[in-house]
N, C-alpha and C. Protein backbone atom coordinates (compact mmCIF):
# COMPACT_ATOMS: atom_id res chain seq x y z
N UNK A 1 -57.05 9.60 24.55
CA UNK A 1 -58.44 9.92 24.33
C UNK A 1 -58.85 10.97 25.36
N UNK A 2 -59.70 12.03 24.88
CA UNK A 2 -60.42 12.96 25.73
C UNK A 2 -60.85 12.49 26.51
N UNK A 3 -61.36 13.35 28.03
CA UNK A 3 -62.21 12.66 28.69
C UNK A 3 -63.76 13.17 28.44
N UNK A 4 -64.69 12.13 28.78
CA UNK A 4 -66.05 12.46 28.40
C UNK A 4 -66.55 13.62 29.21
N UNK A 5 -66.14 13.66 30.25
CA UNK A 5 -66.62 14.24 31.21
C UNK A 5 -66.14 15.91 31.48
N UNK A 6 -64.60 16.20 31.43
CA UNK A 6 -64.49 17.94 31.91
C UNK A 6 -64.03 17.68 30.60
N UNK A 7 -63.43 16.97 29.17
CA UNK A 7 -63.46 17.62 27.93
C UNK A 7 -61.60 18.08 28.06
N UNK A 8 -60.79 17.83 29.22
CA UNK A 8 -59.88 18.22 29.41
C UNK A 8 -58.88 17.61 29.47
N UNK A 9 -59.19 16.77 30.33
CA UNK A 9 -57.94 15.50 30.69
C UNK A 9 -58.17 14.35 29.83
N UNK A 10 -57.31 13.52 29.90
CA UNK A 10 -57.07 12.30 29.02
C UNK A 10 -56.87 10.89 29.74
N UNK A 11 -57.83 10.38 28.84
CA UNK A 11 -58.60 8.93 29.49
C UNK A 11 -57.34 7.69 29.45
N UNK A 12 -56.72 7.46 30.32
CA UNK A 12 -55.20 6.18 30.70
C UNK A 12 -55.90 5.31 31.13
N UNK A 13 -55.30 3.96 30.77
CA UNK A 13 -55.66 2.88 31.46
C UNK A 13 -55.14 2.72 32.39
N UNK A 14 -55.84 2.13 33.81
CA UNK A 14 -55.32 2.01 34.98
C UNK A 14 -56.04 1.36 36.19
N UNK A 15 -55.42 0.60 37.03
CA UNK A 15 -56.26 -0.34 37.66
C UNK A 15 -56.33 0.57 38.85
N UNK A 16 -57.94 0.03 39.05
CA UNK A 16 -58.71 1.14 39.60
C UNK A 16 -59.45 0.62 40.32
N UNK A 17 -60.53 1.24 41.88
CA UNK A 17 -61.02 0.30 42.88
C UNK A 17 -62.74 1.40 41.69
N UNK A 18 -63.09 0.46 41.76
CA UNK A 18 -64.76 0.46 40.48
C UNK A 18 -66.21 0.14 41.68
N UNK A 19 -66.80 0.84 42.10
CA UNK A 19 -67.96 0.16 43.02
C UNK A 19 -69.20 -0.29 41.67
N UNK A 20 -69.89 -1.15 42.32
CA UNK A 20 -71.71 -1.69 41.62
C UNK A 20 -72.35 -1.96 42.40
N UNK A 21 -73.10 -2.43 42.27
CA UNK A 21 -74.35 -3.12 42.95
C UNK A 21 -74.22 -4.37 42.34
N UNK A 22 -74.99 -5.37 42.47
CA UNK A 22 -74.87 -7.03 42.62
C UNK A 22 -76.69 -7.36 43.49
N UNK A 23 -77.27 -7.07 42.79
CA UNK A 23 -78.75 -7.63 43.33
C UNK A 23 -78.73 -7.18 44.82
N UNK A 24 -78.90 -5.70 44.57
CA UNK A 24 -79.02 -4.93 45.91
C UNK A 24 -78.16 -4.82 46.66
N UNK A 25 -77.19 -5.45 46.35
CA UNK A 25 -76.20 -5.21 47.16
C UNK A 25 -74.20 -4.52 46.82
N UNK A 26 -73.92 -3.88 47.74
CA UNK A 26 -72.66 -3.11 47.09
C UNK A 26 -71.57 -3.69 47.08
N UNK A 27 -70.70 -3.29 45.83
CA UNK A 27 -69.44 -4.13 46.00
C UNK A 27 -68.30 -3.18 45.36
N UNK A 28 -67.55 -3.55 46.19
CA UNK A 28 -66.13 -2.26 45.08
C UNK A 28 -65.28 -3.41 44.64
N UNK A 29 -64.87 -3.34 43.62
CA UNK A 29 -63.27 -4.40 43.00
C UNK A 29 -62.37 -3.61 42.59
N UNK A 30 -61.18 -4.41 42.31
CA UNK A 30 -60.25 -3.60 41.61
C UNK A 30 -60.34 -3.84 40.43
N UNK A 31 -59.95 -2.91 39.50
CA UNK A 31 -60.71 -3.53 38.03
C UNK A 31 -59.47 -2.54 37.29
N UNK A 32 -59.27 -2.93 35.97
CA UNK A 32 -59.02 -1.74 34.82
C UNK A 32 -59.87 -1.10 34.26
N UNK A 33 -60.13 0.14 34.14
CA UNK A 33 -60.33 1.16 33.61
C UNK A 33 -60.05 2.26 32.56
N UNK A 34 -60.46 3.18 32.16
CA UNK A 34 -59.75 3.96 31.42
C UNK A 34 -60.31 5.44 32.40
N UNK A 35 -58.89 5.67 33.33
CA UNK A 35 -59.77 7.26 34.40
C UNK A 35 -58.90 8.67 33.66
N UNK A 36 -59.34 9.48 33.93
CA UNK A 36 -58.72 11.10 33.57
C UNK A 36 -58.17 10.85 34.47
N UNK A 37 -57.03 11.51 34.55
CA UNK A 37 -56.34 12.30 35.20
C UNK A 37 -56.30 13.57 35.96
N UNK A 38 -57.33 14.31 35.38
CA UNK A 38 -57.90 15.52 35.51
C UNK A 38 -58.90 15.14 36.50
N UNK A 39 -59.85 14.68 35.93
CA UNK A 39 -61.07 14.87 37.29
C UNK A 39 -61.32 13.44 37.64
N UNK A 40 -60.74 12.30 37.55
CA UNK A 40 -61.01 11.24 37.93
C UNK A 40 -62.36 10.42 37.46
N UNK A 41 -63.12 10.85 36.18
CA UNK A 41 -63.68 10.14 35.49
C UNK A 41 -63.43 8.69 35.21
N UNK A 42 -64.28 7.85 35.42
CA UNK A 42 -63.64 6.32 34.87
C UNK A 42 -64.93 6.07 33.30
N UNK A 43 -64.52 5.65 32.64
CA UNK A 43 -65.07 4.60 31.34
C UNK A 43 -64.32 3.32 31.71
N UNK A 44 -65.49 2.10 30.88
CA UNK A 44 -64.71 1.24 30.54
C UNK A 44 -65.07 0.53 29.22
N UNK A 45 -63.81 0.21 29.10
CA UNK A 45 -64.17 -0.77 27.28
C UNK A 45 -65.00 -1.81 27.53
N UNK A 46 -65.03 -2.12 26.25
CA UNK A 46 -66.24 -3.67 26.00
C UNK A 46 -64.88 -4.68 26.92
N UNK A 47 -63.88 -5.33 26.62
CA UNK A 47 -63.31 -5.84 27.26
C UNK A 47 -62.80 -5.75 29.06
N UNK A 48 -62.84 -4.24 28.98
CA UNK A 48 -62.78 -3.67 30.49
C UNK A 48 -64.00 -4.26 31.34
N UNK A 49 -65.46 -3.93 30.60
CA UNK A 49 -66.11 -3.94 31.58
C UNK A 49 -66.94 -5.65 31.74
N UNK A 50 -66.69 -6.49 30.66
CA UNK A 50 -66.56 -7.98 30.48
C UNK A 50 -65.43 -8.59 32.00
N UNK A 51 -64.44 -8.30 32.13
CA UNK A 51 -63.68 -8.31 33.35
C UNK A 51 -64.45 -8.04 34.83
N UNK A 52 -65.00 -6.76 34.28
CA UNK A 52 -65.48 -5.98 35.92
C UNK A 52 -66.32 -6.53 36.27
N UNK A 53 -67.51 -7.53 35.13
CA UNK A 53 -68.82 -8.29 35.61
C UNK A 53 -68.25 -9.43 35.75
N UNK A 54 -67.36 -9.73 35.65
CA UNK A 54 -66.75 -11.07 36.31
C UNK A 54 -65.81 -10.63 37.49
N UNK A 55 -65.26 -9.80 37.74
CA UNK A 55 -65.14 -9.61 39.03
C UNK A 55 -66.30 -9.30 39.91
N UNK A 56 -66.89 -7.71 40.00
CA UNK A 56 -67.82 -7.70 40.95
C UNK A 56 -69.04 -9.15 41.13
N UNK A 57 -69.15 -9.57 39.82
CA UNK A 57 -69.91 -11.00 40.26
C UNK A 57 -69.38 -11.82 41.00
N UNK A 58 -67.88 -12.12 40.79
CA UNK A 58 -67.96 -13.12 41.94
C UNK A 58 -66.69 -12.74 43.20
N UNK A 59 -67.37 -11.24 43.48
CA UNK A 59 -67.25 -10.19 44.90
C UNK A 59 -68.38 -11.20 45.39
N UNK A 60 -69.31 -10.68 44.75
CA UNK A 60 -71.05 -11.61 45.43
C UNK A 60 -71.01 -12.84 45.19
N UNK A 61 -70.66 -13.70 44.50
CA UNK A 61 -70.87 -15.13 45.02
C UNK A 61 -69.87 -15.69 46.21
N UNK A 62 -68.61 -15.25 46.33
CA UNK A 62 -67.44 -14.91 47.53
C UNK A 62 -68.42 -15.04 48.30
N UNK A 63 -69.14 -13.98 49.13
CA UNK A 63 -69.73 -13.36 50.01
C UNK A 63 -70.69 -14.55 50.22
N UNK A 64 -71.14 -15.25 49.20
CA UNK A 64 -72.69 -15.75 49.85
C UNK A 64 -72.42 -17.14 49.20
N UNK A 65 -70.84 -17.65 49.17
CA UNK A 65 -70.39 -19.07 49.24
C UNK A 65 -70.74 -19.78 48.04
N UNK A 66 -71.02 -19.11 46.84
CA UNK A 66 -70.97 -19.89 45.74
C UNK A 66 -69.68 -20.05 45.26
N UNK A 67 -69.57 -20.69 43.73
CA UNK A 67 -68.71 -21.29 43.12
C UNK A 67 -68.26 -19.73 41.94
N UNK A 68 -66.95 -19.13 42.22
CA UNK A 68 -66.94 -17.92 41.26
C UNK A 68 -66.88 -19.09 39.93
N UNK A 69 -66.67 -17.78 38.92
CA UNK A 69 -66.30 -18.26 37.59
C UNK A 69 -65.52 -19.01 37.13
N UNK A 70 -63.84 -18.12 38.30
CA UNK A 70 -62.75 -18.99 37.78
C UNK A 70 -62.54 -20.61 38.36
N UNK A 71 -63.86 -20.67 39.45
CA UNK A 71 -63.57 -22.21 40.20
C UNK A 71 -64.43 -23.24 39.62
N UNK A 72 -65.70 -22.35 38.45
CA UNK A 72 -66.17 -23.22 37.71
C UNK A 72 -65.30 -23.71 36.64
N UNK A 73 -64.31 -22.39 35.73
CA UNK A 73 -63.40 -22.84 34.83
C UNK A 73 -62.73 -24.00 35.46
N UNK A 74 -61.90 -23.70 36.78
CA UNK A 74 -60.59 -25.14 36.80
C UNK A 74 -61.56 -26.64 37.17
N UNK A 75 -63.11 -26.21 37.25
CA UNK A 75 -63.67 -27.56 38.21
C UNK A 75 -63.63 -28.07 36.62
N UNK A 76 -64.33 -27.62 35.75
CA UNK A 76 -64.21 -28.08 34.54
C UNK A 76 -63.45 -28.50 33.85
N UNK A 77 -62.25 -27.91 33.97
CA UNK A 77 -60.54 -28.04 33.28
C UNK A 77 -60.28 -29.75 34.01
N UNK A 78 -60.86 -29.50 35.61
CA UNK A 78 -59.55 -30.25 36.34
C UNK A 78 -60.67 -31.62 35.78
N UNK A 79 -61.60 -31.88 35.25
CA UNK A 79 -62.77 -32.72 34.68
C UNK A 79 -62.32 -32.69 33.58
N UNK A 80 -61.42 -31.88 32.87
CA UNK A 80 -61.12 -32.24 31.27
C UNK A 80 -62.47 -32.36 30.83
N UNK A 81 -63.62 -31.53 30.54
CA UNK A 81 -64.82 -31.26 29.87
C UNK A 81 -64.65 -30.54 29.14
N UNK A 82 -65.24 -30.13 27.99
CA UNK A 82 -65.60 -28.67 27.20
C UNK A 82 -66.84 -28.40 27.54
N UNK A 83 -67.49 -27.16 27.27
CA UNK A 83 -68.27 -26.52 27.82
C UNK A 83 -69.75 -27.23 27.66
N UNK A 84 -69.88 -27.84 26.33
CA UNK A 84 -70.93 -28.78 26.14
C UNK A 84 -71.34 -29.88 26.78
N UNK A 85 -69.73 -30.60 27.46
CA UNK A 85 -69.99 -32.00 27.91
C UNK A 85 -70.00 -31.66 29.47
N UNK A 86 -69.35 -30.60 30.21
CA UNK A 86 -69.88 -30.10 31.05
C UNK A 86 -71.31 -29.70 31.66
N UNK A 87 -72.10 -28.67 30.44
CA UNK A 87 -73.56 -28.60 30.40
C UNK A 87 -73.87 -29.74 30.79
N UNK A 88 -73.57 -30.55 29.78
CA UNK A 88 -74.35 -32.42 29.81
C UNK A 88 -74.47 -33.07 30.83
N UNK A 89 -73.15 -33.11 31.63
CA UNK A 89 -73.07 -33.47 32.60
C UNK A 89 -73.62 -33.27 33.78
N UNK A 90 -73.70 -31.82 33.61
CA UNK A 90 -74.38 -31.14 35.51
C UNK A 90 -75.76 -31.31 35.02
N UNK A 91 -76.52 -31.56 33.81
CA UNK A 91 -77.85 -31.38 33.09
C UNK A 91 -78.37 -29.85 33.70
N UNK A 92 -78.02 -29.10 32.42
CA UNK A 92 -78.16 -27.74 32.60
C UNK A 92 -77.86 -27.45 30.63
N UNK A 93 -78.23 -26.44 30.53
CA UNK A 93 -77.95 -25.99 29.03
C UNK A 93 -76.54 -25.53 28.88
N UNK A 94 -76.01 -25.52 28.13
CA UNK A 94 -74.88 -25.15 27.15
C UNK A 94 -74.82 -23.73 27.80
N UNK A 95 -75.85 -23.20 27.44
CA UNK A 95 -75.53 -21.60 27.07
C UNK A 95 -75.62 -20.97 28.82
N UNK A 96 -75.89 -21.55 29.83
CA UNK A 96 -75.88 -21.32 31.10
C UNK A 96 -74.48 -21.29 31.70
N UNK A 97 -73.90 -22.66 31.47
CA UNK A 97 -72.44 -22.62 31.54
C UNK A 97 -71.53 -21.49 31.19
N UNK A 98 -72.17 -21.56 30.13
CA UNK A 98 -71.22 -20.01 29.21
C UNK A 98 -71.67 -18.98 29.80
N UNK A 99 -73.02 -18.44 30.56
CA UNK A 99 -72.91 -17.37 30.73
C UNK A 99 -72.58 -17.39 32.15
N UNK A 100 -72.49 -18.80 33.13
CA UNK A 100 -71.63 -18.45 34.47
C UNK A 100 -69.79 -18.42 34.37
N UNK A 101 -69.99 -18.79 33.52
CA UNK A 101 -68.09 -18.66 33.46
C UNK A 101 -68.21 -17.02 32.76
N UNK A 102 -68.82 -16.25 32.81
CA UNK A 102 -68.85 -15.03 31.61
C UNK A 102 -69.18 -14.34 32.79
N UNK A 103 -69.80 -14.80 34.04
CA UNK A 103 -70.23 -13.69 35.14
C UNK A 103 -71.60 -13.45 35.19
N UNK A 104 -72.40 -13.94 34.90
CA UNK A 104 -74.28 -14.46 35.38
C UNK A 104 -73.77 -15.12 37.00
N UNK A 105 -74.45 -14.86 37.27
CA UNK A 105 -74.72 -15.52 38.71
C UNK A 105 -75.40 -16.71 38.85
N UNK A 106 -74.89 -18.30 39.27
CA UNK A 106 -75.86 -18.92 39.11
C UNK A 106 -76.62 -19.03 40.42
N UNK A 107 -77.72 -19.83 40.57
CA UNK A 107 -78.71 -19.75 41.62
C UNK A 107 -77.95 -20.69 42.51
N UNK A 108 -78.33 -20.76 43.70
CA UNK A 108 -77.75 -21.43 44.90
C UNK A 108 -77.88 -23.22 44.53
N UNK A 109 -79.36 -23.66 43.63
CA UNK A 109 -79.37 -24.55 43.66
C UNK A 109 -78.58 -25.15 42.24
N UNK A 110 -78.09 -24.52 41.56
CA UNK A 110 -77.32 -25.03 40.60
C UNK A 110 -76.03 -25.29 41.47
N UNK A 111 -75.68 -24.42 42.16
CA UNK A 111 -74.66 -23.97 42.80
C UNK A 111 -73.95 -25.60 43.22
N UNK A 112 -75.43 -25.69 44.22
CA UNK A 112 -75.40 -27.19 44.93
C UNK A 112 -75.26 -28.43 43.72
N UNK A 113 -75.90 -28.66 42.86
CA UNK A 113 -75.99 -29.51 41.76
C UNK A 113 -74.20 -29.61 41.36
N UNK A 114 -73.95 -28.23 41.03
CA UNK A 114 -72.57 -28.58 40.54
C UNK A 114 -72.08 -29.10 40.86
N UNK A 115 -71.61 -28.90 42.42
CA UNK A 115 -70.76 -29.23 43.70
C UNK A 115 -70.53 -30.91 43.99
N UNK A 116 -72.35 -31.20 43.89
CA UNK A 116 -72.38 -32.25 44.10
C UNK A 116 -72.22 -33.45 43.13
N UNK A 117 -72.31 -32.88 41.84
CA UNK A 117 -71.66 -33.48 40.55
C UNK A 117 -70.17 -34.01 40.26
N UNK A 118 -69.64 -33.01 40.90
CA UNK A 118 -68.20 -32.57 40.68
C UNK A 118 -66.79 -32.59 41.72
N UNK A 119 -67.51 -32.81 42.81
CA UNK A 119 -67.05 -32.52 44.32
C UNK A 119 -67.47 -34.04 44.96
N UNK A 120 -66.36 -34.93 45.06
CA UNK A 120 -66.55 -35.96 45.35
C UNK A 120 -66.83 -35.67 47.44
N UNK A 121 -66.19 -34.60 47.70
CA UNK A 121 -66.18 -34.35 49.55
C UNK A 121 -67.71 -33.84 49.63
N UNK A 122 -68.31 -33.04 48.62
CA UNK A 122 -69.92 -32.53 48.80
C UNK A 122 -70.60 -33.48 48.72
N UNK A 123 -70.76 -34.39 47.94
CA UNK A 123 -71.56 -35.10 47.41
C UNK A 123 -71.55 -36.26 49.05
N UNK A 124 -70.27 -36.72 49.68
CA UNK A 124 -70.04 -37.38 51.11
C UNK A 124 -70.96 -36.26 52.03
N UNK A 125 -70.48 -35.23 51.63
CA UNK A 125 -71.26 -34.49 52.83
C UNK A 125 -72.83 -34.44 52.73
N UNK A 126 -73.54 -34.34 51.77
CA UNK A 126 -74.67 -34.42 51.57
C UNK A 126 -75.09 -35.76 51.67
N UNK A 127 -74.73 -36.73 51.56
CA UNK A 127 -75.26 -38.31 52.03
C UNK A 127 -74.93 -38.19 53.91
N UNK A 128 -74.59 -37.59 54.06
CA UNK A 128 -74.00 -37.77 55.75
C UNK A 128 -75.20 -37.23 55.99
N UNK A 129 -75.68 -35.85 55.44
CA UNK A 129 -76.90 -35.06 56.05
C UNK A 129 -77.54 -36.12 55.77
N UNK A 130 -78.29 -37.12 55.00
CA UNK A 130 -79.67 -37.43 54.63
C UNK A 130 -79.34 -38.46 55.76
């Protein structure tokens, strides 16, 4: 494929360091791409850039100690839930679940809810605080 940009070089897939923002704040990942060769243009596909918001998202939850995506997938897996009985469980909607395993950010206090749902050592640690 052409590139969009000098019209010259040709758009390869290739894993690539991608910067964003993340609610004001900056983050670079490594991601796949599709860059020229020529002038270093990047695009990315619908699937490419589905990846990159689940990486750079949880660049930022890393950083500020939440639960990424993939630690909500195995908390869930290692719970043998589907995504519904999961929802059910943390009492949260269906479609929230789906969009933090998809790379939404959840809020700190879901964050905590999960943890403490799911995380038999959080849930000790939070009775120790009270």
């Amino acid at each position: 494929m052409k590139c969009y940009r000098c019209g010259k070089g040709k758009l390869t897939p290739k894993r690539t360091e991608i910067a964003g923002e993340v609610r004001g704040e900056r983050y670079s990942v490594l991601a796949e791409a599709m860059v020229c060769g020529r002038c270093g243009f990047q695009a990315l596909s619908d699937a490419q850039s589905a990846a990159y918001t689940v990486a750079i998202s949880d660049a930022y939850r890393k950083q500020h100690r939440l639960l990424t995506s993939k630690e909500l997938k195995q908390t869930r897996d290692r719970l043998g839930m589907s995504l519904r009985r999961f929802a059910e469980f943390v009492g949260v909607g269906l479609a929230s679940v789906k969009r933090w395993e998809a790379g939404l950010i959840q809020d700190e206090a879901h964050d905590r809810l999960i943890r403490l749902r799911t995380d038999l050592d959080a849930a000790r640690r939070n009775v120790s605080e009270l």
